[in-house]
Each structure stands twice: as C-alpha cells, then as structure tokens.
C-alpha cells in the first residue's frame, strides 16, 4: 500500500478532499492517507500555519494531495502554498487545460499546458515599506531557476508528444529580469531541435488566448504571469472547478487544484470536486498506477457526459450527488 500525505485544507477543502478520497477508495486503489492539517486553524495550537510535521510527512512519503488553504490578504501569515513550494523546492507548477466532455465553453479545441515557474519572481516575498505612502516588491529572476523550468517544459513536451513550447514574458519592458528568463529559454531550446519554439509578450498572449486558444500548446512562464494565465486558461475549459494542477520538484510532488478555498460556498455542499479529482488522477499516474487513473478519469467523464454536474458548470448536483454518481460509474 502506498503512503500519501493528504492536506485537507480549509474553506471547501475538507468537502472536496472527502469526496476525492471516497472516489479513490471506491476505485479499489489502496492508499494509506497520512492526513495533515495546515493553515489558519493550526496557528492557535502550533504557532505556525505550516508546521514542520507537514513538511516531514511529505519528505517521508514523497507525494502529497493538497486541497486549498486560505491566505488572508494584506496581513497575517505568509501563504502556506507558497511556503510549501519553496521549502520542498517544487519548482515546476504544471497546469494542463483541456476541454472536458459536455462542459460547455466558448471554445471546444483547447488543449494547453501551462508550465509556471514556482519559486521566485514577485512571489519571493521580498517587500518593504519605503515610507508610509510607498511600498516595494522585488522581482527576482535567476538563471538557474529559469533554465530548469524551461528544461522541464521542453522535457514535458517531448515526453507527452507535444509540438511547441512558447515562452511568455514582458521582456520588452523588464529587460533584465524577464530578459534573463527569455535568454534562458533560448539557450535550453537549442537542445530540443524536434520541438517548435515561440516567443510572446504576456499582454498579447492574453488577447490571443481569448480569441484563438487552439494555437497554443505548452506555455512556459515566470511565476506571476503563470498564476494569472493559468486562471485565464481554466476559464477557457469551464472554470476553476475543473482546473487541475501539480507542483513538481526533483524529490517531491504535491498535487493540487488551481482554485482556492472558495469561502463564498464553504459548507454548502456545492463545490465541484473535479479539479481536485483530476489533480489526483495525475498523482495516480505519477505513482505509475495507470489502470486506476484511467478508471477514475473515465468515471468522471462518463458522469459529465451524462449531464450530471455541479452548479459552477450549470448543473444541479450537490458535491455529494456528483461524487456518488462518479462512484456508480466506476
Ligand atoms: P477561489 O479559487 O477560492 O474562488 C474563486 C471563485 O471560484 C469563487 O467564486 C469560488 O466559489 C469559485 N470556485 C473555486 N473553486 C471552486 C470549486 N471547486 N467549485 C465551485 N466553485 C469554485 O479564489 P479566491 O476567492 O481568490 O481565494 C480564496 C482563498 O483561497 C484565498 O485565501 C486565497 O489566498 C486562497 N487560495 C489558495 C490556493 C491554494 O491553496 N493553492 C490557490 C488560490 C487561492
């Protein structure tokens, strides 16, 4: 039996992680879940939002499935999500966006993989209050991190039969920082003659994505653009309720949806567990359990194809009804 760390999160986290664990159990795949709590709720007892025990559990098990954790805006603690990615050096954030059966969207030919750098850029958290009316954030881009994320994107393209990798920057304005990212891309690209290369500015990319998304294949971006563009791509395939993700490093991998803790629908049995479920499917493939991954994915697609879905996709099913329908389709 495989050991996997499970972070239930907060907001809608516990509802969707219960649903996903139930579906995986029903598939017959045996996983020993090492349940770990993190976030605001544990601060009172343990003093910090991301206790050492959570990191130790992931270091021991090597794999984690994570539901969203709330980050208060403007005050309080640093994001557990950002900290986790940094502490475990989960440098690649992988967010595949592909149309799903019966999920109606403006476009029906979206198949984009967003590869987001996960450890630096404006997310390095280096900020200072210059004076009462001025604050500064420092954008950090290093050659090492830029080259390894570009290499990850090209390796992903080769291993998954993709044709093109497109680098996204604003190197015309941020000539040093984004310029270094672009330079790193060009250097790494030389090692992949079989893959087409493309360069685009992030503002132009956003316009193109909402007009002709089918032209894009694998995108590689610095952290902040990656964060924003992956939500845009999630919107192209039906929204955050279906957008999966993974944070991958050399030693560990944490699988989590793109969306946050959705406090507006917390506890209402309305949340769509599909994004976490699709993230779990990727995790199961990463564990080389392809038969179970395919079984679960097929059951989800069959459920969607039959018209059963949650409110975010225009349906009427509650989280538990949708979950039960998937289980009966396994
Ligand atoms: P959000 O992704 O939680 O919600 C945005 C909108 O999408 C809301 O209307 C919400 O109801 C809807 N939504 C999201 N997931 C859904 C699902 N599975 N099913 C149905 N509807 C869904 O983004 P927001 O409101 O900006 O962030 C809320 C909190 O989550 C913040 O504290 C933020 O920092 C945190 N967050 C955590 C992440 C993580 O743990 N990886 C990622 C993004 C945000």
XYZ file of C-alpha atoms and ligand atoms in Angstrom:
374
model
C 0.000 0.000 0.000
C 1.333 3.474 -0.919
C 1.611 6.248 1.666
C 0.419 9.660 0.520
C 0.234 12.873 2.572
C -3.242 14.400 2.455
C -3.737 18.073 3.310
C -7.477 18.618 3.683
C -7.163 22.408 3.596
C -9.915 24.785 4.688
C -12.932 26.524 3.123
C -14.277 23.957 0.617
C -11.083 21.897 1.110
C -12.490 19.277 3.510
C -15.649 18.793 1.370
C -13.760 18.163 -1.856
C -10.998 16.096 -0.298
C -13.552 13.824 1.393
C -15.215 13.374 -1.999
C -11.939 12.543 -3.747
C -10.768 10.091 -1.065
C -14.149 8.355 -1.301
C -13.851 8.032 -5.094
C -10.269 6.740 -4.956
C -11.220 4.195 -2.256
C -14.158 3.035 -4.381
C -11.849 2.571 -7.382
C -10.026 -0.158 -5.472
C -6.693 1.676 -5.328
C -5.267 1.214 -1.854
C -3.702 4.357 -0.430
C -2.661 4.919 3.145
C -3.557 8.588 3.687
C -1.303 10.428 6.106
C -3.687 13.278 6.964
C -2.010 16.580 7.887
C -3.619 19.875 8.836
C -2.203 23.273 7.876
C -3.320 26.908 7.655
C -5.067 29.384 9.916
C -6.727 26.734 12.082
C -3.461 25.210 13.309
C -1.794 28.524 14.233
C -3.547 28.682 17.582
C -2.330 25.232 18.656
C 1.051 25.053 16.959
C 2.080 28.691 16.451
C 2.701 28.437 12.694
C 0.442 27.725 9.687
C 2.808 25.168 8.153
C 4.232 23.054 10.990
C 7.417 21.012 10.451
C 5.367 17.782 10.759
C 3.599 18.565 7.448
C 6.912 19.013 5.627
C 8.330 15.896 7.295
C 5.314 13.866 6.218
C 5.756 14.939 2.576
C 9.506 14.339 2.761
C 8.827 10.805 4.028
C 6.018 9.946 1.593
C 7.411 11.944 -1.368
C 3.870 12.586 -2.657
C 1.014 14.739 -1.373
C -2.521 15.568 -2.416
C -3.479 19.025 -1.256
C -6.811 20.811 -1.031
C -6.724 24.638 -0.944
C -5.622 26.620 2.086
C -6.795 30.207 2.718
C -4.252 33.043 2.721
C -5.544 36.204 4.414
C -4.985 39.277 2.226
C -2.688 42.080 3.357
C -1.987 40.833 6.876
C -1.265 37.738 8.898
C 0.870 34.801 7.848
C 2.696 34.081 4.627
C 0.897 31.790 2.188
C 1.159 28.114 3.166
C 1.023 27.285 -0.538
C 3.957 29.497 -1.470
C 5.939 28.314 1.565
C 5.335 24.645 0.756
C 6.514 25.085 -2.818
C 9.615 26.908 -1.630
C 10.541 24.607 1.274
C 10.258 21.477 -0.879
C 11.750 23.173 -3.942
C 8.699 22.252 -6.026
C 9.951 24.378 -8.865
C 7.512 23.395 -11.601
C 3.817 24.149 -11.483
C 2.077 22.107 -14.135
C -1.460 23.043 -15.157
C -2.944 21.176 -18.119
C -6.152 22.733 -19.522
C -8.166 20.607 -21.895
C -11.877 20.617 -22.778
C -13.986 18.130 -20.827
C -16.987 16.133 -22.083
C -20.267 18.062 -22.014
C -18.754 21.108 -20.297
C -19.952 23.932 -22.497
C -17.413 26.679 -23.158
C -16.770 29.256 -25.881
C -14.128 27.044 -27.494
C -14.073 23.298 -27.982
C -10.477 22.832 -29.058
C -8.456 23.941 -26.058
C -5.506 21.750 -25.130
C -2.943 23.938 -23.389
C -0.368 23.011 -20.774
C 0.754 25.871 -18.547
C 4.207 25.385 -17.013
C 4.696 28.021 -14.342
C 7.952 28.739 -12.503
C 7.106 28.228 -8.861
C 9.877 29.519 -6.606
C 10.757 33.110 -7.400
C 9.639 36.237 -9.324
C 7.408 38.593 -7.293
C 6.440 35.568 -5.161
C 9.840 35.572 -3.458
C 8.031 37.676 -0.826
C 10.727 40.370 -0.670
C 8.797 43.524 0.130
C 9.491 46.650 2.100
C 7.640 49.716 3.229
C 9.802 52.573 1.951
C 7.724 55.179 3.715
C 4.132 55.486 4.743
C 2.985 56.138 1.161
C 5.353 53.827 -0.725
C 5.805 50.047 -0.773
C 8.171 47.984 -2.918
C 8.214 44.344 -4.039
C 11.313 42.882 -5.597
C 11.027 40.669 -8.669
C 13.721 38.001 -8.504
C 14.604 36.024 -11.632
C 17.667 33.761 -11.615
C 19.376 31.922 -14.459
C 19.290 28.641 -12.509
C 15.532 28.697 -11.881
C 14.746 29.973 -15.398
C 16.836 27.325 -17.134
C 15.429 24.456 -15.082
C 11.780 25.468 -15.651
C 12.422 25.825 -19.401
C 14.100 22.414 -19.419
C 11.075 20.994 -17.545
C 8.736 22.463 -20.191
C 10.730 21.028 -23.094
C 11.107 17.614 -21.408
C 7.353 17.611 -20.753
C 6.746 18.432 -24.428
C 8.997 15.577 -25.584
C 7.553 13.023 -23.149
C 3.939 13.933 -23.900
C 4.105 14.241 -27.689
C 3.546 17.990 -27.763
C 4.727 20.065 -30.725
C 5.582 23.524 -29.436
C 6.827 25.360 -26.357
C 6.032 29.064 -26.165
C 7.825 31.338 -23.694
C 5.794 34.177 -22.179
C 7.451 37.339 -20.837
C 7.331 41.119 -20.794
C 10.987 41.313 -21.796
C 10.439 44.476 -23.821
C 9.806 46.367 -20.563
C 11.557 44.282 -17.867
C 14.683 43.892 -19.937
C 16.861 42.497 -17.157
C 14.532 40.155 -15.239
C 12.219 38.910 -17.998
C 15.157 39.328 -20.387
C 17.066 36.714 -18.375
C 14.087 34.341 -18.474
C 13.891 34.718 -22.260
C 17.646 34.269 -22.682
C 17.465 31.067 -20.580
C 14.614 29.777 -22.758
C 16.616 30.394 -25.949
C 19.646 28.565 -24.543
C 17.690 25.495 -23.370
C 15.642 25.439 -26.596
C 18.792 24.674 -28.594
C 18.819 21.174 -27.051
C 15.360 20.350 -28.439
C 15.506 20.617 -32.237
C 12.385 18.433 -32.566
C 10.152 20.929 -30.673
C 8.890 24.177 -32.235
C 9.650 27.363 -30.297
C 7.672 30.529 -29.960
C 8.076 33.773 -28.009
C 5.186 36.024 -26.998
C 4.566 39.006 -24.705
C 2.114 38.301 -21.884
C -0.398 41.012 -22.860
C -0.587 39.758 -26.433
C -0.888 36.169 -25.147
C -3.956 37.104 -23.071
C -5.693 38.622 -26.061
C -4.817 35.658 -28.306
C -5.978 33.173 -25.663
C -9.481 34.613 -25.557
C -9.687 34.762 -29.358
C -7.806 31.745 -30.710
C -6.725 29.456 -27.867
C -6.257 26.496 -30.218
C -2.966 27.959 -31.467
C -1.203 27.313 -28.136
C 0.362 24.086 -26.925
C 2.852 24.221 -23.992
C 3.388 27.644 -22.355
C 6.307 28.367 -20.020
C 6.089 31.449 -17.795
C 7.644 33.164 -14.783
C 5.634 32.784 -11.571
C 3.224 35.768 -11.615
C 2.263 35.599 -15.307
C 1.875 31.819 -14.846
C -0.517 32.328 -11.960
C -2.733 34.747 -13.872
C -2.612 32.977 -17.243
C -3.457 29.603 -15.685
C -6.683 31.043 -14.230
C -7.468 32.501 -17.668
C -6.887 29.061 -19.226
C -9.063 27.494 -16.505
C -11.833 29.846 -17.661
C -11.437 28.538 -21.217
C -12.296 24.976 -20.182
C -15.145 25.606 -17.759
C -13.664 27.447 -14.791
C -11.790 26.778 -11.612
C -13.982 23.834 -10.655
C -12.283 21.695 -13.322
C -8.732 23.082 -13.419
C -6.138 20.657 -12.122
C -2.553 21.268 -11.105
C 0.664 19.782 -9.774
C 3.779 21.175 -8.107
C 6.756 19.076 -9.040
C 10.370 19.119 -7.854
C 13.274 16.718 -8.147
C 12.391 14.828 -4.947
C 8.736 15.551 -4.130
C 5.431 16.261 -5.825
C 2.329 17.975 -4.435
C -0.861 17.674 -6.487
C -3.481 20.402 -6.001
C -6.198 22.180 -7.973
C -5.686 25.679 -9.370
C -8.564 27.094 -7.323
C -8.533 28.455 -3.800
C -10.636 27.701 -0.721
C -13.793 29.365 -2.157
C -15.056 30.790 1.174
C -18.226 32.018 -0.593
C -19.520 28.437 -0.987
C -17.909 26.816 2.044
C -20.096 24.227 3.775
C -22.909 24.493 1.205
C -22.258 21.104 -0.456
C -21.941 22.978 -3.765
C -18.210 22.769 -4.506
C -17.041 20.914 -7.582
C -14.539 18.210 -6.586
C -13.470 17.629 -10.237
C -10.373 19.857 -10.142
C -9.012 18.049 -7.097
C -10.054 14.707 -8.591
C -8.221 15.431 -11.878
C -5.183 16.506 -9.846
C -5.426 13.171 -8.002
C -5.652 11.328 -11.344
C -2.331 12.932 -12.346
C -0.931 11.920 -8.975
C -2.042 8.328 -9.532
C -0.331 8.338 -12.946
C 2.796 9.741 -11.270
C 2.581 6.703 -8.939
C 2.554 4.504 -12.082
C -0.954 3.215 -11.280
C -2.221 3.873 -14.788
C -5.131 1.392 -14.677
C -6.698 3.146 -11.681
C -6.000 6.605 -13.116
C -7.811 5.683 -16.310
C -10.693 4.062 -14.425
C -11.304 7.173 -12.307
C -10.924 9.588 -15.241
C -13.380 7.557 -17.332
C -15.924 7.534 -14.488
C -15.642 11.326 -14.186
C -16.002 11.846 -17.954
C -18.975 9.457 -18.091
C -20.667 11.375 -15.270
C -20.123 14.721 -17.002
C -21.235 13.281 -20.362
C -24.496 12.108 -18.752
C -25.248 15.715 -17.771
C -24.633 15.367 -14.053
C -22.544 18.261 -12.775
C -22.301 20.876 -10.044
C -23.658 24.450 -10.181
C -20.388 26.049 -11.391
C -20.824 24.022 -14.615
C -24.515 24.871 -14.905
C -25.779 21.699 -13.241
C -27.884 20.941 -10.193
C -25.920 18.198 -8.465
C -24.511 18.796 -4.993
C -20.936 17.796 -4.181
C -22.161 14.534 -2.648
C -24.588 13.711 -5.506
C -21.855 14.327 -8.085
C -19.414 12.196 -6.055
C -21.912 9.337 -5.741
C -22.601 9.483 -9.494
C -18.878 9.166 -10.233
C -18.617 6.223 -7.845
C -21.521 4.450 -9.508
C -19.821 4.967 -12.902
C -16.524 3.463 -11.776
P -11.082 30.833 -5.272
O -10.432 29.986 -6.313
O -11.187 30.243 -3.915
O -12.565 31.239 -5.745
C -12.842 31.999 -6.911
C -14.274 31.726 -7.370
O -14.338 30.417 -7.930
C -15.284 31.747 -6.237
O -16.481 32.282 -6.702
C -15.483 30.286 -5.889
O -16.746 29.972 -5.340
C -15.275 29.606 -7.238
N -14.703 28.257 -7.073
C -13.417 27.959 -6.781
N -13.258 26.647 -6.676
C -14.461 26.087 -6.911
C -14.932 24.737 -6.941
N -14.109 23.684 -6.710
N -16.230 24.525 -7.214
C -17.062 25.545 -7.453
N -16.678 26.844 -7.453
C -15.395 27.114 -7.177
O -10.270 32.202 -5.242
P -10.262 33.371 -4.172
O -11.644 33.658 -3.706
O -9.458 34.417 -4.807
O -9.406 32.793 -2.961
C -9.940 32.302 -1.753
C -8.801 31.894 -0.847
O -8.078 30.777 -1.395
C -7.750 32.995 -0.626
O -7.392 32.996 0.736
C -6.581 32.555 -1.481
O -5.356 33.027 -0.994
C -6.672 31.053 -1.366
N -6.041 30.329 -2.482
C -5.436 29.160 -2.175
C -4.866 28.408 -3.176
C -4.218 27.115 -2.811
O -4.407 26.618 -1.721
N -3.460 26.520 -3.697
C -4.884 28.845 -4.582
C -5.621 30.067 -4.800
C -6.161 30.785 -3.778
